[in-house]
Coordinates of C-alpha atoms and ligand atoms in Angstrom, one line a residue:
X1 CA 4.9 10.3 -34.4
X2 CA 8.8 10.1 -36.4
X3 CA 11.5 10.3 -33.7
X4 CA 12.5 14.3 -35.1
X5 CA 8.7 14.9 -34.3
X6 CA 8.2 13.7 -30.8
X7 CA 9.3 16.2 -27.7
X8 CA 12.5 15.4 -26.1
X9 CA 12.1 14.9 -22.4
X10 CA 15.7 16.1 -21.3
X11 CA 16.0 18.3 -18.6
X12 CA 18.3 19.5 -15.5
X13 CA 19.1 17.4 -13.4
X14 CA 16.2 17.2 -10.4
X15 CA 14.4 18.8 -12.7
X16 CA 10.4 17.8 -13.2
X17 CA 10.4 16.2 -17.3
X18 CA 6.5 17.5 -17.7
X19 CA 5.9 16.1 -20.6
X20 CA 6.6 12.7 -19.7
X21 CA 3.6 10.3 -18.2
X22 CA 4.2 7.2 -16.2
X23 CA 0.7 5.4 -17.4
X24 CA 0.2 1.6 -15.3
X25 CA -2.1 -0.4 -16.4
X26 CA -2.9 -3.0 -14.0
X27 CA -4.7 -6.7 -14.7
X28 CA -7.9 -6.7 -16.1
X29 CA -6.9 -3.3 -18.5
X30 CA -4.7 -6.1 -20.5
X31 CA -6.9 -9.2 -19.9
X32 CA -7.1 -9.8 -23.3
X33 CA -6.5 -8.7 -26.5
X34 CA -9.5 -6.6 -26.7
X35 CA -8.3 -4.9 -23.4
X36 CA -4.6 -4.5 -24.7
X37 CA -5.8 -2.5 -27.9
X38 CA -7.9 -0.3 -25.6
X39 CA -5.0 -0.1 -23.5
X40 CA -2.8 1.1 -27.3
X41 CA -5.6 4.0 -27.7
X42 CA -5.3 5.3 -24.4
X43 CA -1.0 5.1 -25.1
X44 CA -2.2 7.2 -28.4
X45 CA -4.6 9.7 -26.9
X46 CA -1.9 10.6 -24.7
X47 CA 1.3 10.9 -27.6
X48 CA -1.0 13.0 -29.5
X49 CA -1.2 15.2 -26.8
X50 CA 2.5 15.9 -27.1
X51 CA 2.9 13.6 -23.9
X52 CA 6.1 10.9 -23.2
X53 CA 4.6 8.0 -22.4
X54 CA 6.5 5.6 -20.1
X55 CA 4.2 1.4 -19.3
X56 CA 3.5 0.0 -16.9
X57 CA 1.8 -3.5 -17.1
X58 CA 0.7 -5.7 -14.9
X59 CA 0.3 -9.3 -15.3
X60 CA -2.6 -10.5 -17.4
X61 CA -6.1 -10.5 -14.8
X62 CA -5.8 -13.5 -12.3
X63 CA -1.9 -15.1 -14.1
X64 CA -0.1 -14.1 -10.7
X65 CA -2.7 -16.3 -9.4
X66 CA -2.5 -19.3 -11.7
X67 CA 1.7 -19.1 -11.2
X68 CA 1.9 -18.9 -7.4
X69 CA -1.3 -22.1 -7.6
X70 CA 2.1 -23.7 -10.3
X71 CA 4.3 -22.6 -8.1
X72 CA 3.1 -24.7 -4.7
X73 CA 1.8 -27.6 -6.6
X74 CA 5.4 -28.2 -7.4
X75 CA 6.6 -27.4 -4.0
X76 CA 4.5 -29.8 -2.3
X77 CA 5.6 -32.3 -5.4
X78 CA 2.9 -32.2 -8.3
X79 CA 4.7 -32.1 -11.1
X80 CA 1.7 -32.5 -13.1
X81 CA -0.5 -30.4 -11.6
X82 CA 2.1 -27.8 -11.6
X83 CA 2.4 -28.1 -15.5
X84 CA -0.8 -28.2 -16.0
X85 CA -1.4 -25.0 -15.2
X86 CA 1.7 -23.7 -17.0
X87 CA 0.4 -25.5 -20.3
X88 CA -3.4 -23.4 -19.5
X89 CA -1.7 -20.3 -19.2
X90 CA 0.8 -20.8 -22.0
X91 CA -2.6 -21.2 -24.4
X92 CA -3.8 -18.3 -23.3
X93 CA -1.3 -16.2 -23.9
X94 CA -0.5 -17.5 -27.2
X95 CA -4.2 -17.5 -28.2
X96 CA -4.3 -13.6 -27.4
X97 CA -0.8 -12.6 -29.3
X98 CA -3.0 -14.9 -32.4
X99 CA -5.3 -12.0 -31.9
X100 CA -3.6 -9.1 -31.3
X101 CA -0.3 -9.3 -33.6
X102 CA -0.6 -10.4 -37.4
X103 CA 3.1 -11.0 -39.4
X104 CA 6.5 -10.7 -38.1
X105 CA 5.7 -9.3 -35.1
X106 CA 3.0 -12.3 -34.4
X107 CA 6.0 -14.7 -35.0
X108 CA 8.8 -12.7 -33.0
X109 CA 6.4 -12.8 -29.8
X110 CA 4.9 -15.9 -30.5
X111 CA 8.9 -17.4 -30.3
X112 CA 9.4 -15.0 -26.9
X113 CA 5.8 -16.6 -25.1
X114 CA 7.3 -20.6 -26.0
X115 CA 10.9 -19.3 -25.2
X116 CA 9.8 -17.7 -21.5
X117 CA 7.1 -20.8 -21.1
X118 CA 9.6 -23.8 -22.2
X119 CA 11.7 -22.2 -19.2
X120 CA 8.8 -21.6 -16.6
X121 CA 8.0 -25.9 -17.5
X122 CA 12.2 -26.2 -16.4
X123 CA 11.4 -23.8 -13.5
X124 CA 7.9 -26.1 -12.1
X125 CA 10.0 -29.7 -12.9
X126 CA 12.9 -28.5 -10.8
X127 CA 11.0 -26.9 -7.9
X128 CA 8.8 -30.4 -8.1
X129 CA 12.0 -32.6 -8.1
X130 CA 13.0 -31.0 -4.8
X131 CA 9.5 -31.0 -3.4
X132 CA 10.1 -27.2 -1.7
X133 CA 9.3 -23.8 -3.0
X134 CA 11.4 -21.2 -1.1
X135 CA 10.5 -17.6 -1.8
X136 CA 13.8 -16.6 -3.9
X137 CA 12.1 -19.2 -6.6
X138 CA 8.4 -18.4 -5.6
X139 CA 9.0 -14.5 -7.3
X140 CA 10.8 -16.1 -10.1
X141 CA 8.3 -18.2 -10.8
X142 CA 5.3 -15.5 -10.9
X143 CA 8.0 -13.3 -12.8
X144 CA 7.0 -14.6 -15.9
X145 CA 3.4 -12.9 -15.5
X146 CA 4.8 -9.7 -16.1
X147 CA 7.9 -10.6 -18.3
X148 CA 5.1 -11.7 -20.8
X149 CA 3.0 -9.4 -20.7
X150 CA 4.7 -6.1 -21.3
X151 CA 6.6 -8.0 -24.5
X152 CA 3.2 -9.0 -26.0
X153 CA 1.6 -5.5 -25.1
X154 CA 5.0 -3.8 -26.2
X155 CA 4.3 -5.3 -29.4
X156 CA 0.4 -4.3 -29.7
X157 CA 2.0 -0.8 -29.8
X158 CA 4.5 -1.3 -31.7
X159 CA 1.9 -2.7 -34.4
X160 CA -0.8 0.1 -33.9
X161 CA 1.8 2.7 -34.9
X162 CA 3.1 3.9 -31.1
X163 CA 7.2 2.2 -31.5
X164 CA 6.6 -0.1 -28.5
X165 CA 9.9 -1.3 -27.3
X166 CA 9.9 -3.6 -24.1
X167 CA 12.2 -2.9 -21.1
X168 CA 12.8 -5.7 -19.1
X169 CA 12.1 -4.4 -15.6
X170 CA 14.4 -6.3 -13.5
X171 CA 17.4 -4.2 -15.5
X172 CA 15.8 -1.0 -13.7
X173 CA 14.2 -2.3 -10.6
X174 CA 16.9 -2.5 -8.0
X175 CA 16.1 -4.1 -5.1
X176 CA 17.0 -5.9 -2.0
X177 CA 16.9 -9.9 -1.7
X178 CA 14.2 -9.9 1.0
X179 CA 12.0 -12.2 -1.8
X180 CA 8.4 -11.1 -1.9
X181 CA 8.9 -8.1 -0.9
X182 CA 11.8 -6.6 -1.8
X183 CA 12.7 -3.5 -1.1
X184 CA 13.6 -1.0 -4.2
X185 CA 17.1 0.7 -4.2
X186 CA 15.8 4.5 -5.0
X187 CA 19.2 6.2 -5.9
X188 CA 20.3 2.9 -8.2
X189 CA 17.0 2.6 -9.4
X190 CA 16.7 6.8 -10.7
X191 CA 20.4 5.7 -12.2
X192 CA 19.3 2.6 -14.6
X193 CA 16.3 4.2 -15.5
X194 CA 18.3 7.1 -17.0
X195 CA 20.5 5.0 -18.3
X196 CA 17.9 2.6 -20.0
X197 CA 14.5 4.4 -20.5
X198 CA 15.6 7.9 -20.9
X199 CA 17.6 7.7 -24.6
X200 CA 14.6 5.0 -25.6
X201 CA 11.8 7.6 -24.9
X202 CA 14.1 10.2 -26.7
X203 CA 14.6 8.1 -29.7
X204 CA 10.2 8.3 -29.6
X205 CA 9.6 4.7 -28.7
X206 CA 7.1 3.9 -25.8
X207 CA 8.9 2.1 -23.4
X208 CA 7.3 -0.3 -22.1
X209 CA 8.1 -2.1 -18.5
X210 CA 6.6 -5.0 -16.4
X211 CA 5.7 -4.2 -13.2
X212 CA 5.8 -5.9 -9.7
X213 CA 9.1 -7.6 -10.0
X214 CA 12.9 -6.1 -9.8
X215 CA 16.2 -7.7 -9.8
X216 CA 18.6 -7.5 -7.0
X217 CA 22.3 -6.1 -8.2
X218 CA 22.9 -9.7 -8.3
X219 CA 20.5 -10.0 -10.6
X220 CA 19.0 -12.4 -8.7
X221 CA 14.6 -11.6 -9.4
X222 CA 12.4 -9.9 -6.9
X223 CA 8.7 -9.1 -6.7
X224 CA 7.9 -5.5 -4.6
X225 CA 4.5 -7.9 -3.0
X226 CA 1.3 -8.1 -4.1
X227 CA -0.1 -5.2 -5.9
X228 CA 3.4 -4.0 -6.6
X229 CA 3.0 -2.5 -10.7
X230 CA 1.5 0.1 -8.9
X231 CA 4.8 0.9 -6.9
X232 CA 6.9 0.1 -9.9
X233 CA 4.9 3.3 -11.9
X234 CA 5.7 5.7 -8.5
X235 CA 9.3 4.3 -8.9
X236 CA 9.3 5.0 -12.5
X237 CA 7.9 7.6 -11.7
X238 CA 10.1 9.0 -9.3
X239 CA 13.1 7.9 -10.3
X240 CA 12.3 10.0 -14.0
X241 CA 11.2 13.3 -12.2
X242 CA 7.6 12.6 -14.5
X243 CA 5.1 14.7 -15.0
X244 CA 2.1 12.6 -14.1
X245 CA 1.8 9.1 -13.2
X246 CA -1.9 7.6 -14.5
X247 CA -2.7 4.6 -12.4
X248 CA -5.5 3.2 -15.1
X249 CA -7.7 0.4 -13.3
X250 CA -11.3 -0.8 -14.0
X251 CA -12.9 1.2 -12.0
X252 CA -13.3 5.3 -12.3
X253 CA -11.3 6.3 -9.9
X254 CA -11.0 6.2 -6.1
X255 CA -14.6 5.3 -5.1
X256 CA -16.3 6.0 -2.2
X257 CA -15.8 2.4 -1.3
X258 CA -15.5 -0.9 -3.0
X259 CA -18.0 -0.4 -6.0
X260 CA -18.2 -4.3 -6.0
X261 CA -19.7 -4.4 -2.5
X262 CA -21.9 -0.9 -2.7
X263 CA -22.8 -1.0 -5.9
X264 CA -24.1 3.0 -5.2
X265 CA -20.0 4.1 -4.9
X266 CA -19.2 7.7 -5.6
X267 CA -16.6 8.7 -7.5
X268 CA -13.7 10.8 -5.2
X269 CA -12.6 13.6 -7.8
X270 CA -9.8 14.8 -5.6
X271 CA -8.0 13.2 -2.9
X272 CA -4.7 13.8 -0.5
X273 CA -1.7 12.1 -0.5
X274 CA -2.6 11.2 3.4
X275 CA -5.7 9.9 2.5
X276 CA -5.5 7.9 -0.5
X277 CA -2.2 6.5 1.6
X278 CA -4.2 5.3 4.8
X279 CA -7.5 3.9 2.5
X280 CA -4.3 1.7 0.6
X281 CA -3.0 0.7 3.4
X282 CA -6.6 -0.4 5.6
X283 CA -7.4 -2.6 2.5
X284 CA -8.9 -0.6 -0.8
X285 CA -6.9 -2.4 -3.2
X286 CA -7.3 0.6 -6.3
X287 CA -4.1 1.4 -5.2
X288 CA -1.1 0.0 -3.5
X289 CA -0.2 1.3 -0.1
X290 CA 3.4 2.1 -1.5
X291 CA 2.4 4.6 -4.4
X292 CA 2.1 6.8 -3.0
X293 CA 5.6 8.0 -1.1
X294 CA 7.8 8.2 -4.0
X295 CA 5.3 10.6 -5.7
X296 CA 4.7 12.5 -2.5
X297 CA 8.4 13.1 -2.1
X298 CA 8.5 14.5 -5.4
X299 CA 5.5 16.3 -5.7
X300 CA 4.0 14.2 -8.8
X301 CA 0.3 14.2 -9.1
X302 CA -1.2 10.2 -9.4
X303 CA -4.4 10.4 -10.9
X304 CA -6.4 7.2 -11.1
X305 CA -8.5 6.0 -14.2
X306 CA -10.5 4.1 -15.7
X307 CA -9.6 1.7 -18.9
X308 CA -12.8 0.6 -19.8
X309 CA -14.1 4.4 -19.3
X310 CA -11.2 7.0 -20.9
X311 CA -13.1 9.5 -21.1
X312 CA -14.1 9.8 -17.4
X313 CA -11.8 12.2 -15.5
X314 CA -10.8 10.0 -12.2
X315 CA -9.4 11.1 -9.1
X316 CA -7.1 13.3 -9.1
X317 CA -4.4 12.9 -5.6
X318 CA -3.0 16.1 -5.2
X319 CA -1.1 17.5 -1.7
X320 CA -3.6 19.3 -0.2
X321 CA -6.8 18.3 -0.2
X322 CA -9.7 20.8 -1.5
X323 CA -12.1 21.9 1.7
X324 CA -15.1 19.2 2.1
X325 CA -18.4 19.6 3.5
X326 CA -18.9 15.8 4.2
X327 CA -17.0 14.5 6.8
X328 CA -15.4 10.8 4.8
X329 CA -13.8 10.5 1.6
X330 CA -14.0 7.3 1.7
X331 CA -14.5 3.7 4.4
X332 CA -12.2 0.7 3.6
X333 CA -12.1 -2.4 4.9
X334 CA -9.7 -4.7 5.1
X335 CA -10.3 -8.4 6.1
X336 CA -8.5 -12.3 6.8
X337 CA -7.1 -10.3 10.4
X338 CA -6.4 -12.1 13.5
X339 CA -6.7 -10.4 17.3
X340 CA -3.9 -11.7 19.3
X341 CA -4.8 -11.0 22.9
X342 CA -1.8 -11.1 25.2
X343 CA -2.6 -11.1 28.5
X344 CA -0.4 -11.1 31.4
X345 CA -1.1 -10.6 35.1
X346 CA -0.1 -7.3 36.5
X347 CA 2.7 -7.0 34.7
X348 CA 1.4 -4.8 31.7
X349 CA 3.0 -1.6 33.1
X350 CA 6.5 -2.6 34.4
X351 CA 9.4 -1.2 32.1
X352 CA 10.0 -3.3 29.4
X353 CA 7.1 -5.5 29.1
X354 CA 5.8 -3.9 25.8
X355 CA 8.9 -3.4 23.9
X356 CA 9.7 -7.6 24.8
X357 CA 5.5 -7.6 23.4
X358 CA 6.9 -6.1 20.1
X359 CA 10.0 -7.4 19.5
X360 CA 8.3 -10.4 18.6
X361 CA 6.5 -9.2 16.1
X362 CA 9.0 -7.7 14.9
X363 CA 11.4 -11.2 14.4
X364 CA 8.6 -12.4 12.3
X365 CA 8.7 -9.0 10.0
X366 CA 4.6 -8.5 10.9
X367 CA 2.9 -5.1 10.9
X368 CA 0.8 -4.6 13.4
X369 CA -2.7 -2.9 12.3
X370 CA -4.1 -2.4 15.6
X371 CA -3.3 -1.4 19.6
X372 CA -5.2 -1.3 22.3
X373 CA -3.8 -1.7 25.7
X374 CA -5.3 -1.9 29.6
X375 CA -4.0 -2.9 32.5
X376 CA -2.8 -6.7 32.2
X377 CA -3.8 -6.7 28.7
X378 CA -3.0 -5.5 24.7
X379 CA -4.7 -6.4 21.8
X380 CA -2.9 -6.3 18.2
X381 CA -4.6 -7.3 14.8
X382 CA -2.5 -8.3 11.9
X383 CA -2.4 -10.0 9.0
X384 CA -3.7 -14.0 9.5
X385 CA 0.0 -15.2 8.2
X386 CA 1.5 -18.9 8.8
X387 CA 4.3 -17.5 11.3
X388 CA 1.7 -17.4 13.7
X389 CA 1.8 -20.3 15.8
X390 CA 5.3 -19.8 16.1
X391 CA 4.4 -15.9 16.8
X392 CA 2.8 -17.0 19.6
X393 CA 4.8 -20.3 20.7
X394 CA 7.0 -17.2 21.9
X395 CA 5.1 -15.1 23.0
X396 CA 3.3 -17.7 25.5
X397 CA 6.8 -17.5 27.4
X398 CA 5.9 -14.2 29.0
X399 CA 2.4 -13.8 28.7
X400 CA -0.9 -16.2 28.3
X401 CA -2.1 -15.7 24.6
X402 CA -5.1 -15.8 22.7
X403 CA -6.1 -15.9 19.1
X404 CA -9.4 -15.0 16.9
X405 CA -9.3 -15.1 13.2
X406 CA -12.1 -14.4 10.6
X407 CA -11.8 -10.7 11.6
X408 CA -12.1 -7.2 10.0
X409 CA -11.0 -3.7 9.6
X410 CA -12.8 -0.8 8.4
X411 CA -11.3 2.1 7.8
X412 CA -13.4 5.8 7.5
X413 CA -10.9 8.2 6.3
X414 CA -11.3 12.1 6.1
X415 CA -9.4 15.0 6.5
X416 CA -12.7 16.7 8.0
X417 CA -13.1 14.5 10.4
X418 CA -10.4 17.0 12.2
X419 CA -12.2 18.5 15.3
X420 CA -15.8 17.6 14.0
X421 CA -18.3 17.0 17.6
X422 CA -20.6 13.7 16.7
X423 CA -19.3 11.6 14.5
X424 CA -18.6 8.9 16.2
X425 CA -21.6 8.5 17.2
X426 CA -23.3 8.9 14.4
X427 CA -20.9 5.8 12.8
X428 CA -21.6 3.0 15.7
X429 CA -25.4 3.8 15.5
X430 CA -25.3 3.1 11.6
X431 CA -24.0 0.4 12.6
X432 CA -25.4 -0.8 16.3
X433 CA -26.7 -4.3 15.5
X434 CA -22.6 -4.7 14.3
X435 CA -20.5 -6.0 16.9
X436 CA -17.9 -4.2 17.7
X437 CA -14.7 -5.8 19.1
X438 CA -11.8 -2.9 18.8
X439 CA -12.2 0.7 18.1
X440 CA -9.1 3.6 17.2
X441 CA -9.2 6.9 17.0
X442 CA -6.3 8.8 16.8
X443 CA -3.4 7.1 15.7
X444 CA -4.0 9.5 12.7
X445 CA -6.6 12.9 12.8
X446 CA -7.8 11.1 9.4
X447 CA -9.3 8.1 10.2
X448 CA -11.5 6.6 12.3
X449 CA -11.2 2.6 12.6
X450 CA -12.8 -0.4 14.2
X451 CA -13.2 -4.1 14.2
X452 CA -15.5 -6.8 13.3
X453 CA -16.0 -10.4 12.2
X454 CA -15.5 -10.7 8.5
X455 CA -19.0 -11.7 8.1
X456 CA -20.2 -8.4 8.4
X457 CA -18.3 -6.7 6.5
X458 CA -20.5 -6.1 3.8
X459 CA -23.5 -4.7 6.1
X460 CA -21.3 -2.3 8.2
X461 CA -20.2 -0.9 5.1
X462 CA -23.1 -0.5 3.1
X463 CA -25.2 1.1 6.2
X464 CA -22.1 3.4 6.8
X465 CA -22.5 4.0 3.0
X466 CA -26.1 5.5 3.6
X467 CA -25.3 6.9 6.7
X468 CA -22.3 9.5 5.4
X469 CA -22.6 9.3 1.9
X470 CA -26.4 10.2 1.0
X471 CA -25.7 14.1 0.6
X472 CA -21.8 14.7 -0.7
X473 CA -20.7 17.5 -1.7
X474 CA -20.9 17.9 -5.7
X475 CA -17.5 20.0 -5.6
X476 CA -15.7 16.6 -3.9
X477 CA -17.2 13.4 -5.4
X478 CA -18.9 13.0 -8.8
X479 CA -22.6 13.2 -7.7
X480 CA -23.5 13.3 -11.4
X481 CA -22.9 10.1 -12.0
X482 CA -25.6 8.6 -9.1
X483 CA -28.1 10.6 -10.8
X484 CA -27.4 9.2 -14.3
X485 CA -27.8 5.7 -12.7
X486 CA -31.2 6.1 -10.9
X487 CA -32.6 7.9 -14.0
X488 CA -31.2 4.7 -16.2
Ligands
LIG1 P1 -5.9 -3.1 -10.9 O1 -5.6 -4.9 -12.1 O2 -6.6 -1.9 -12.5 O3 -5.0 -3.8 -10.4 P2 -7.6 -4.0 -8.9 O4 -8.1 -5.0 -8.9 O5 -5.8 -3.9 -8.3 O6 -7.0 -3.1 -9.8 O7 -7.7 -2.8 -8.6 C1 -8.7 -2.3 -8.6 C2 -10.6 -2.8 -7.4 O8 -10.2 -2.5 -6.3 C3 -11.6 -2.3 -8.2 O9 -12.3 -3.3 -9.0 C4 -12.6 -2.2 -6.8 O10 -13.7 -3.5 -6.4 C5 -11.6 -2.3 -5.7 N1 -11.6 -0.9 -4.5 C6 -12.2 -0.9 -3.6 N2 -11.4 -0.5 -2.7 C7 -11.8 1.0 -3.6 C8 -12.3 2.2 -3.6 N3 -12.4 2.6 -2.8 N4 -12.2 2.3 -4.8 C9 -12.4 2.1 -5.8 N5 -11.5 1.0 -6.2 C10 -12.1 0.2 -5.1
LIG2 N1 0.5 -8.8 -11.3 C1 0.9 -8.6 -9.7 C2 -0.4 -9.4 -8.6 O1 -1.2 -9.6 -9.0 C3 1.3 -7.6 -9.1 C4 0.3 -6.2 -9.6 O2 -0.9 -6.4 -10.6 O3 0.0 -4.8 -9.3 O4 0.0 -8.9 -7.7
LIG3 MG1 -4.1 -3.4 -8.1

């Protein structure tokens, strides 16, 4: 499409740019040259409908994990191990670029890939020499995944007539310096996007930005936390007042549970922001928990779609959930949790005691998922993390502390559990063979959650799915897919 023919996205300040769509493609959607070409075809489809896409991409599948492995090898002083991982990554990127691109486009991207990997090697050598990995250098190392994938995807777009242009996310996604989980500065981001990205769209380009990474005002590289590319998409959508945000992944949308655990999971056609946020927070990896907020604030609809099956309608996330005859929309499971029992002798109700317990978690920036109290004890659940020994040492100053690891939280989400009786009975009878360690209903009116052993997750999820999704409401769930699956 020529620059002249491309619809302009200029509007009055604050007004929605209805024809601007932010399209985020996850790691599996850019895992190799074929996947990058599928991505280009999907983006072309949007442009042919008269939309202006801004594209956010993850690192190629598994690259972030491998970069983290290289960083930690270097941090242990294992220079050879770290450089070997980087060399394998360099080859994978070069081979993908060679399959995707030709001519001058290949030469220029090849040069960029070699240059970036030379810089990564230098960085790893430096970390290995010092023998210490700080959160700040770790963010720098992992940022290479999205920095390089966005260059390759932008070049792939150009080769396919989409006028791709890479935008370094670090020029737009301004964050604080909380390395590893930096907090975005939304006003600054909006200003930077208006300055760097809008003119490109209006000139007929398809901007491509790496997700997950950002930089402080001083230009130091940061990351938004694992799975953070979804968050970038929402920040870009919010900052540009986009008409829609599309999260392209490797499943047909938000499903009734993780299809890897339960192959007969069904696609949920529509889900509310509130339900999706609850699911994401409690472990449904399909969406980053922070994704929803910038979209909700500006009422931007979010879609979750399948890049391997682009014709599928996906899931639409909307402000209000449609009426649903089934009590639950989806089941999420969050593993690697630890239960901490804090036991005090008849002191619990003493003024200020609970505060002193929670203050300890606050000091270590440790989020608590579930709490239950009795007269003398508090049980809390937290993500298993390397600060737990320090947290426990502090708690032991005020109480006896007991830790139990390898726990998991199951969270059943649905607007329609409000006011329904008999649901808990059905739920716990479906998993009567599973040992339930803690229960919570009430923190939010739209979820029921409980803690079990990590090893029981698969059995519990399948039993609950069989109980609650045997006869799902066809207006909310894609029951068509189930009848097709059973036919073949
Ligand atoms: P991406 O690389 O595109 O960001 P992710 O691996 O982060 O993809 O998220 C997609 C995966 O989330 C799916 O492959 C699926 O296994 C998992 N998942 C967990 N819970 C759900 C759910 N309720 N609906 C859909 N997918 C889910
Ligand atoms: N590449 C990053 C990760 O694997 C961010 C993302 O893909 O969302 O966590
Ligand atoms: Mg993800």
